[in-house]
DNA sequence: CGAAGGATTGATTAGTCTCAACGCAAGTGG
DNA sequence: CCACTTGCGTTGAGACTAATCAATCCTTCG
């Protein structure tokens, strides 16, 4: 059923799962669900982590706040993404998770998670892969913020989200959902909202992209990837049944 | 013996290991060793990862290079640190590892690694913890580069390295080894070498720190942590037998 | 002693931030 | 159903952080 699709699709970018595997995931995702309003926190820095959260619907984000209020968004989650696999070991969260849009998620307890891993080595592997990709994305963001210009950074973010959505079948030809406000893009890229605005306008003027009505239209993905110096290797999609590199 | 100390100490920040555990680690670290000259690559982006690398002596770094040559250093490794736990799953590296100073490291094969984990659940847990800390550090770096000023960023890096070295017993009262050049600090913080120079001078003028002869002298850790807004929670040292927060 | 790597300095510029409005659309309450 | 609010995008002017370019200096080391 549809609820499971996103996680299955996500993991399928790495291995193809058997029906039994799917069943196992399906069951785990049904146990404990939560619906959050936009902006609502899922878990806050300092709290004790108790579940692995799986996004079923909507976008979420990981963020960190400095003592004086400055906020850095550390990653976005889309349907199928797992937040903080195996985080149980830690005493407390060093960052927060919150909903961007309305979010439906499944909570998996430590015991359930353990069970899944022991039941299916293939899923265990896929979860490992997913975790490694999450870290790789974090590294890419560090690189982006550290080295890329504002223009390149935003372009890179757009490329990443587009490609990630494509692997879970959530893109059209050249467009996808894109519920982020310019403020959120700013907090994710280490820029100000004003500068994001000007930069996005520039990208629009140059015919690269358009963002409106919570949708992103990518007029020329090739060109966008080029200016962003986007190399999708860090998403490690090469093993799955999906395309990982650009369109034709 | 001394070779093992650093990894044992590193993991001991999370759990205390039994003599048997130590023995297991000791054995694994003895199998395959490598010595690298300063600047030498350990493994390069694009290559197939075959080992878990454990730093026994010296400092190493993880970095990423953009198509046009801009380089971002993503993290530093000090003795006891593991590079890329469980990375075997992936087809190719999305980043490179290289020696900063001369480095002695141990290579652990997939099979050996598997064995360790199966032999000792406590070590397995500790390795998980170590991996989670690595990711947490990456997130903190993203935050640092995205939100902190040059001054704060450098201060934060210094705090982090000092605290990490302290947990493996490699600090004096208020100083520690610090083999990074200003260029390397620049690549790690997303600044230019020139600006790092001026900023470090400022920190020196203000009596916070001094860097010379490959050593860092921290005159006032409290103050340094304050300006960096350094919160050590992300290092997750709370469970071990070591201090995690500031000095006296 | 010469070479090389690293640190330092100065002058100038570019990119991004800050502050302050304003516009527009959608939602809300009276 | 209209006035008000709220959130988000847009614009302008000016300030400032950090980058750039180009030397110069210092240390170390073969």
XYZ file of C-alpha atoms (C1' of nucleotides) in Angstrom:
556
model
C 0.000 0.000 0.000
C 1.013 3.562 -0.563
C 2.321 4.284 2.893
C 5.141 1.860 2.460
C 6.070 2.864 -1.009
C 8.302 5.739 -0.113
C 10.578 3.804 2.228
C 10.663 0.807 -0.079
C 11.483 3.069 -2.976
C 14.121 4.831 -0.977
C 15.859 1.587 -0.036
C 15.339 0.197 -3.514
C 17.813 2.728 -4.773
C 20.344 0.446 -3.142
C 18.965 -3.122 -3.265
C 15.835 -4.680 -4.578
C 13.794 -5.973 -1.712
C 11.846 -9.185 -1.680
C 8.161 -9.326 -0.929
C 9.029 -10.668 2.496
C 11.287 -7.670 3.116
C 8.543 -5.354 2.065
C 6.204 -7.109 4.418
C 8.588 -6.616 7.309
C 8.912 -2.909 6.590
C 5.245 -2.551 6.040
C 4.494 -4.043 9.406
C 7.031 -1.875 11.214
C 5.674 1.308 9.689
C 2.145 0.570 10.714
C 2.754 0.331 14.427
C 3.117 3.874 15.599
C 2.255 6.845 13.450
C 2.289 10.541 14.115
C 0.991 13.527 12.236
C 2.646 16.880 12.712
C 1.616 20.347 11.682
C 4.043 22.475 9.664
C 6.849 23.820 11.865
C 6.080 21.496 14.724
C 9.100 19.921 16.390
C 9.459 16.167 16.133
C 12.178 16.010 18.746
C 14.278 18.743 20.265
C 17.937 19.084 21.077
C 18.599 17.776 24.571
C 15.792 15.253 24.586
C 16.426 11.536 24.832
C 15.896 9.864 21.461
C 13.504 6.950 21.659
C 12.496 6.169 18.096
C 13.741 5.926 14.595
C 11.467 8.215 12.634
C 10.511 7.390 9.100
C 8.945 10.108 7.009
C 5.871 8.792 5.262
C 4.512 12.032 3.887
C 5.716 15.614 3.739
C 9.085 17.275 4.265
C 10.961 17.552 7.531
C 14.253 19.062 8.562
C 17.128 18.657 10.938
C 18.437 21.852 12.486
C 20.661 23.242 15.131
C 20.427 26.479 16.994
C 23.282 28.481 18.464
C 23.061 30.052 21.882
C 22.165 33.412 20.361
C 19.427 32.092 18.120
C 21.185 31.731 14.783
C 19.795 28.649 13.131
C 21.366 26.222 10.718
C 19.242 23.731 8.861
C 21.360 20.607 8.489
C 19.278 18.502 6.163
C 15.884 17.977 4.693
C 13.924 14.763 4.833
C 11.484 13.674 2.174
C 9.151 10.689 2.153
C 11.003 7.442 2.686
C 13.846 9.029 4.621
C 14.929 7.709 7.988
C 15.887 10.130 10.701
C 18.710 9.090 12.973
C 19.014 5.366 12.592
C 20.351 3.717 15.702
C 20.472 6.923 17.652
C 19.211 5.074 20.737
C 22.724 4.681 22.010
C 23.003 8.372 22.753
C 21.821 10.024 25.920
C 20.444 13.082 24.242
C 19.881 14.699 20.881
C 22.486 17.200 19.747
C 20.104 18.712 17.232
C 16.393 19.017 16.580
C 14.003 17.626 14.034
C 10.910 19.413 12.870
C 8.239 19.296 10.246
C 8.550 21.625 7.277
C 5.150 20.853 5.785
C 2.526 18.779 7.416
C 4.255 15.505 8.088
C 3.115 11.977 8.621
C 5.746 9.756 10.117
C 6.159 6.320 11.619
C 8.037 5.768 14.847
C 10.045 2.595 15.221
C 11.168 1.586 18.682
C 14.588 0.242 19.458
C 13.221 -3.267 19.863
C 11.299 -3.180 16.610
C 14.286 -1.777 14.823
C 16.497 -4.502 16.224
C 13.990 -7.071 15.104
C 13.911 -5.812 11.545
C 17.648 -5.933 11.301
C 17.797 -9.444 12.638
C 14.977 -10.635 10.440
C 16.372 -9.431 7.175
C 20.057 -8.945 6.487
C 19.162 -7.327 3.223
C 17.144 -4.635 4.938
C 19.893 -4.254 7.504
C 22.321 -3.590 4.680
C 19.954 -1.168 3.061
C 19.549 0.701 6.320
C 23.297 0.911 6.637
C 23.469 2.267 3.135
C 20.826 4.826 3.954
C 22.773 5.932 6.989
C 25.966 6.267 4.985
C 24.188 8.342 2.385
C 22.850 10.623 5.100
C 26.371 11.247 6.311
C 27.610 11.752 2.775
C 24.918 14.368 2.253
C 26.018 16.122 5.402
C 29.574 16.221 4.096
C 28.384 17.613 0.799
C 26.513 20.353 2.627
C 29.611 21.252 4.581
C 31.484 21.478 1.302
C 28.754 23.504 -0.288
C 28.572 26.070 2.470
C 32.320 26.203 2.842
C 33.289 26.525 -0.796
C 30.428 27.337 -3.092
C 29.134 30.828 -3.793
C 25.568 31.753 -2.936
C 24.455 31.066 -6.472
C 26.165 27.691 -6.595
C 24.933 26.707 -3.166
C 21.312 27.281 -3.966
C 21.697 25.551 -7.300
C 23.266 22.625 -5.521
C 20.466 22.335 -3.024
C 17.925 22.367 -5.815
C 19.789 19.668 -7.711
C 20.010 17.485 -4.659
C 16.384 17.710 -3.754
C 15.321 17.147 -7.332
C 17.452 14.043 -7.713
C 16.429 12.649 -4.347
C 12.780 13.130 -5.172
C 13.317 11.524 -8.525
C 14.618 8.337 -6.966
C 11.383 7.981 -5.041
C 9.308 8.782 -8.082
C 8.134 12.144 -6.954
C 9.145 14.304 -9.869
C 7.526 15.187 -13.120
C 9.608 15.672 -16.235
C 11.197 18.865 -15.044
C 9.423 19.845 -11.904
C 8.843 18.685 -8.363
C 7.238 19.643 -5.110
C 9.259 22.268 -3.303
C 7.671 23.541 -0.125
C 10.631 25.509 1.239
C 10.354 29.226 1.844
C 13.242 31.486 0.955
C 13.933 31.826 4.664
C 14.363 28.107 4.968
C 16.648 27.996 1.946
C 18.619 30.741 3.633
C 18.996 28.839 6.894
C 20.016 25.740 4.992
C 22.641 27.462 2.881
C 24.060 29.858 5.444
C 22.788 32.922 3.600
C 20.280 35.594 4.457
C 16.739 35.469 3.232
C 17.246 38.694 1.309
C 20.242 37.374 -0.522
C 18.471 34.132 -1.342
C 15.695 36.176 -2.844
C 18.033 38.107 -5.096
C 19.910 34.997 -6.083
C 16.811 33.004 -6.920
C 15.631 35.936 -9.009
C 18.880 35.823 -10.885
C 18.486 32.127 -11.549
C 15.012 32.795 -12.801
C 16.172 35.614 -15.034
C 18.747 33.311 -16.519
C 16.103 30.769 -17.362
C 17.492 28.069 -15.111
C 14.632 27.529 -12.742
C 11.434 28.900 -11.369
C 9.946 28.443 -7.926
C 6.313 29.223 -7.340
C 3.321 27.742 -5.609
C 5.524 25.410 -3.622
C 6.821 23.840 -6.802
C 10.226 23.900 -8.380
C 10.453 24.012 -12.150
C 13.861 23.064 -13.471
C 14.154 24.412 -16.986
C 17.590 23.022 -17.640
C 18.847 20.411 -15.179
C 22.079 19.913 -17.067
C 22.926 23.566 -16.775
C 21.813 23.694 -13.166
C 24.034 20.767 -12.284
C 26.897 22.392 -14.118
C 26.752 25.686 -12.272
C 26.336 23.840 -8.971
C 29.184 21.484 -9.796
C 26.727 18.836 -8.741
C 28.243 15.376 -8.722
C 25.635 12.848 -7.622
C 28.220 10.287 -6.546
C 27.646 11.193 -2.902
C 24.081 9.929 -3.075
C 25.431 6.475 -3.887
C 22.604 5.481 -6.154
C 24.766 3.396 -8.421
C 23.679 -0.001 -7.108
C 19.935 0.315 -7.412
C 17.499 -0.014 -10.235
C 17.116 3.723 -10.636
C 18.839 6.318 -12.703
C 21.334 8.290 -10.740
C 22.740 10.696 -13.235
C 21.120 13.480 -15.120
C 18.355 13.228 -17.623
C 18.926 12.993 -21.297
C 50.888 -1.528 24.631
C 50.934 1.996 23.419
C 49.594 1.389 19.937
C 46.267 0.310 21.253
C 45.913 2.973 23.811
C 44.508 5.616 21.556
C 41.635 3.539 20.190
C 40.882 2.074 23.587
C 40.920 5.527 25.080
C 38.744 6.840 22.320
C 36.123 4.160 22.836
C 36.473 4.404 26.586
C 34.889 7.804 26.411
C 31.725 5.841 25.803
C 32.056 2.513 27.642
C 34.715 0.913 29.745
C 36.124 -2.050 27.916
C 37.088 -5.322 29.505
C 40.531 -6.805 29.158
C 39.085 -9.254 26.662
C 37.729 -6.377 24.598
C 41.087 -4.702 24.658
C 42.656 -7.904 23.528
C 40.311 -8.134 20.564
C 41.075 -4.591 19.491
C 44.743 -5.040 20.072
C 44.785 -8.048 17.818
C 42.848 -6.330 15.056
C 45.142 -3.329 15.060
C 48.247 -5.397 14.732
C 47.339 -7.121 11.491
C 47.920 -4.564 8.822
C 49.715 -1.312 9.423
C 50.676 1.537 7.162
C 52.852 4.566 7.560
C 52.195 7.656 5.499
C 54.202 10.766 4.923
C 52.613 14.146 5.588
C 50.146 15.078 2.818
C 50.047 11.601 1.388
C 46.602 10.343 0.404
C 45.215 7.377 2.293
C 42.392 6.822 -0.128
C 41.040 9.007 -2.877
C 37.574 9.958 -4.021
C 36.343 7.458 -6.573
C 38.309 4.520 -5.243
C 36.648 1.459 -3.806
C 36.923 1.413 -0.010
C 38.391 -1.810 1.306
C 39.377 -1.133 4.888
C 38.354 0.602 8.025
C 41.311 2.797 8.870
C 42.248 3.433 12.463
C 44.646 6.249 13.196
C 47.332 5.078 15.556
C 49.638 8.059 15.422
C 49.496 11.486 13.828
C 46.704 13.596 12.375
C 44.756 12.864 9.207
C 41.960 14.597 7.377
C 38.937 13.991 5.253
C 38.463 16.347 2.328
C 36.538 16.946 -0.799
C 37.518 18.782 -3.916
C 35.239 20.593 -6.316
C 35.636 20.297 -10.061
C 37.545 23.576 -10.183
C 39.953 22.707 -7.411
C 38.433 24.422 -4.401
C 39.018 22.176 -1.440
C 36.995 21.664 1.703
C 38.465 19.802 4.639
C 35.583 17.921 6.242
C 37.147 16.629 9.418
C 40.347 15.894 11.206
C 41.319 12.566 12.666
C 43.533 12.175 15.688
C 44.940 9.005 17.222
C 42.217 6.532 18.108
C 39.812 7.782 15.465
C 38.159 5.442 12.996
C 37.733 6.539 9.417
C 34.597 5.396 7.697
C 33.274 2.522 9.710
C 31.346 0.054 7.603
C 31.981 1.915 4.401
C 32.468 -1.394 2.574
C 28.914 -1.333 1.387
C 29.614 1.530 -0.959
C 30.989 1.163 -4.455
C 33.276 4.144 -4.265
C 34.504 6.877 -1.984
C 32.762 10.231 -2.283
C 35.659 11.989 -0.581
C 39.354 11.513 0.107
C 41.416 10.827 3.184
C 44.956 12.006 3.621
C 47.663 12.362 6.205
C 48.230 15.760 7.758
C 51.365 14.854 9.665
C 53.179 11.616 9.347
C 50.556 9.008 10.128
C 50.644 5.462 11.337
C 47.396 3.645 10.822
C 45.934 0.185 11.013
C 43.772 -1.227 8.269
C 40.945 -3.524 9.242
C 39.353 -5.644 6.556
C 35.654 -6.185 6.229
C 35.962 -9.712 7.566
C 38.040 -8.693 10.547
C 35.690 -5.872 11.283
C 32.721 -8.193 11.137
C 34.472 -10.545 13.474
C 35.150 -7.900 16.060
C 31.554 -6.849 16.084
C 30.344 -10.372 16.491
C 32.870 -11.181 19.175
C 32.108 -8.287 21.440
C 28.749 -6.550 21.551
C 30.291 -3.952 23.782
C 32.844 -3.012 21.180
C 30.144 -3.074 18.535
C 28.180 -0.574 20.563
C 31.223 1.566 21.066
C 31.923 1.557 17.354
C 28.356 2.623 16.728
C 28.806 5.416 19.197
C 31.996 6.470 17.481
C 30.247 6.574 14.147
C 27.405 8.645 15.566
C 29.870 11.094 17.046
C 31.601 11.420 13.700
C 28.324 12.366 12.093
C 27.532 14.751 14.904
C 30.864 16.444 14.373
C 30.082 16.811 10.699
C 26.802 18.475 11.571
C 28.549 20.816 13.958
C 30.991 21.789 11.213
C 28.112 22.530 8.865
C 26.622 24.724 11.552
C 29.902 26.395 12.222
C 30.608 27.270 8.631
C 27.025 28.257 7.970
C 26.441 30.452 10.996
C 29.569 31.392 12.863
C 31.824 34.323 11.985
C 35.453 33.687 11.060
C 36.560 34.400 14.595
C 33.982 32.096 16.115
C 34.651 29.360 13.589
C 38.332 29.185 14.294
C 37.710 29.356 18.018
C 35.268 26.499 17.655
C 37.701 24.347 15.760
C 40.333 24.932 18.404
C 37.917 24.023 21.184
C 36.881 20.855 19.438
C 40.383 19.633 18.791
C 41.484 20.481 22.294
C 38.587 18.630 23.895
C 38.956 15.639 21.612
C 42.639 15.398 22.368
C 41.902 15.713 26.050
C 39.649 12.677 26.018
C 42.511 10.595 24.695
C 44.930 12.059 27.187
C 46.920 14.093 24.743
C 46.747 17.508 26.285
C 48.747 19.261 28.910
C 47.072 21.667 31.308
C 46.399 24.288 28.668
C 48.154 23.185 25.552
C 48.161 20.442 22.986
C 49.775 19.333 19.782
C 48.445 21.297 16.840
C 50.106 20.498 13.533
C 47.731 22.375 11.229
C 48.994 25.167 9.024
C 46.915 28.293 8.595
C 46.110 27.092 5.098
C 44.636 23.928 6.476
C 42.620 25.820 9.037
C 41.384 27.934 6.150
C 40.274 24.945 4.096
C 38.548 23.480 7.121
C 36.656 26.617 8.027
C 35.795 27.873 4.565
C 37.999 30.955 4.906
C 41.119 32.121 3.117
C 44.552 31.616 4.530
C 45.085 35.341 4.755
C 41.955 35.885 6.742
C 42.782 33.015 9.062
C 46.140 34.640 9.687
C 44.594 37.955 10.646
C 41.974 36.297 12.783
C 44.438 34.129 14.648
C 46.538 37.210 15.272
C 43.524 38.891 16.748
C 42.898 35.956 19.042
C 46.504 36.108 20.111
C 46.332 39.837 20.738
C 43.317 39.279 22.909
C 45.196 36.765 24.991
C 42.941 33.858 24.120
C 45.388 31.519 22.468
C 48.743 31.167 20.854
C 49.805 28.810 18.097
C 53.454 28.190 17.492
C 55.807 25.314 16.840
C 52.902 23.074 15.964
C 51.430 23.541 19.411
C 48.283 25.251 20.539
C 48.358 27.108 23.827
C 44.918 27.857 25.198
C 45.245 30.644 27.704
C 41.618 30.728 28.660
C 39.543 27.765 27.566
C 36.433 29.102 29.257
C 36.619 32.287 27.264
C 37.477 30.461 24.067
C 34.470 28.196 24.460
C 32.301 31.203 25.161
C 33.252 33.114 22.037
C 32.905 29.939 19.959
C 29.570 29.128 21.558
C 31.111 25.721 21.993
C 28.706 23.198 23.445
C 30.412 19.832 23.794
C 27.156 17.915 23.819
C 27.701 16.865 20.217
C 30.765 14.885 21.184
C 28.559 12.702 23.390
C 31.153 12.126 26.058
C 28.639 11.972 28.860
C 28.659 8.205 29.294
C 32.349 7.563 29.681
C 34.777 7.900 32.519
C 36.202 11.151 31.212
C 35.351 14.752 31.744
C 33.370 16.208 28.927
C 32.842 19.765 29.952
C 35.265 22.557 30.459
C 38.270 22.714 32.723
C 38.080 23.226 36.470
C 73.710 29.212 1.416
C 69.786 28.730 -1.181
C 65.274 26.902 -1.507
C 60.782 26.107 0.131
C 56.939 26.334 3.054
C 54.595 28.962 6.002
C 53.353 33.360 8.226
C 52.623 38.263 7.779
C 51.349 42.744 5.795
C 48.999 46.228 2.843
C 45.742 47.894 -0.526
C 41.747 47.121 -2.899
C 37.461 44.857 -4.141
C 33.591 41.763 -4.114
C 30.030 39.359 -2.073
C 26.933 39.204 1.274
C 24.661 41.242 5.255
C 21.839 44.670 7.611
C 18.141 47.530 8.117
C 14.028 49.240 6.637
C 10.145 49.373 3.753
C 6.672 47.814 0.833
C 3.598 44.522 -1.812
C 0.745 40.794 -2.220
C -2.098 36.840 -1.155
C -4.407 34.026 2.029
C -6.544 33.503 6.300
C -9.304 35.240 10.386
C -12.501 37.485 13.276
C -16.075 40.665 13.956
C -17.969 40.436 3.760
C -14.778 43.697 4.965
C -10.808 45.203 7.959
C -7.001 43.329 9.960
C -3.329 40.302 10.460
C 0.245 37.298 9.091
C 3.602 35.144 6.210
C 6.264 35.431 2.404
C 8.486 37.659 -1.387
C 10.624 41.919 -3.185
C 13.354 46.222 -3.327
C 16.865 49.831 -2.078
C 20.786 51.923 0.278
C 24.634 51.456 2.832
C 27.928 48.897 5.808
C 31.084 45.369 6.611
C 33.251 40.828 6.488
C 36.166 38.303 4.132
C 38.338 37.596 -0.518
C 41.876 38.859 -3.732
C 46.287 40.136 -5.288
C 50.876 40.922 -4.441
C 54.779 41.393 -1.692
C 57.828 40.535 2.018
C 59.599 38.120 5.934
C 60.885 34.260 8.651
C 62.322 29.498 9.627
C 63.822 25.303 8.640
C 66.457 22.215 6.342
C 69.243 19.875 2.916
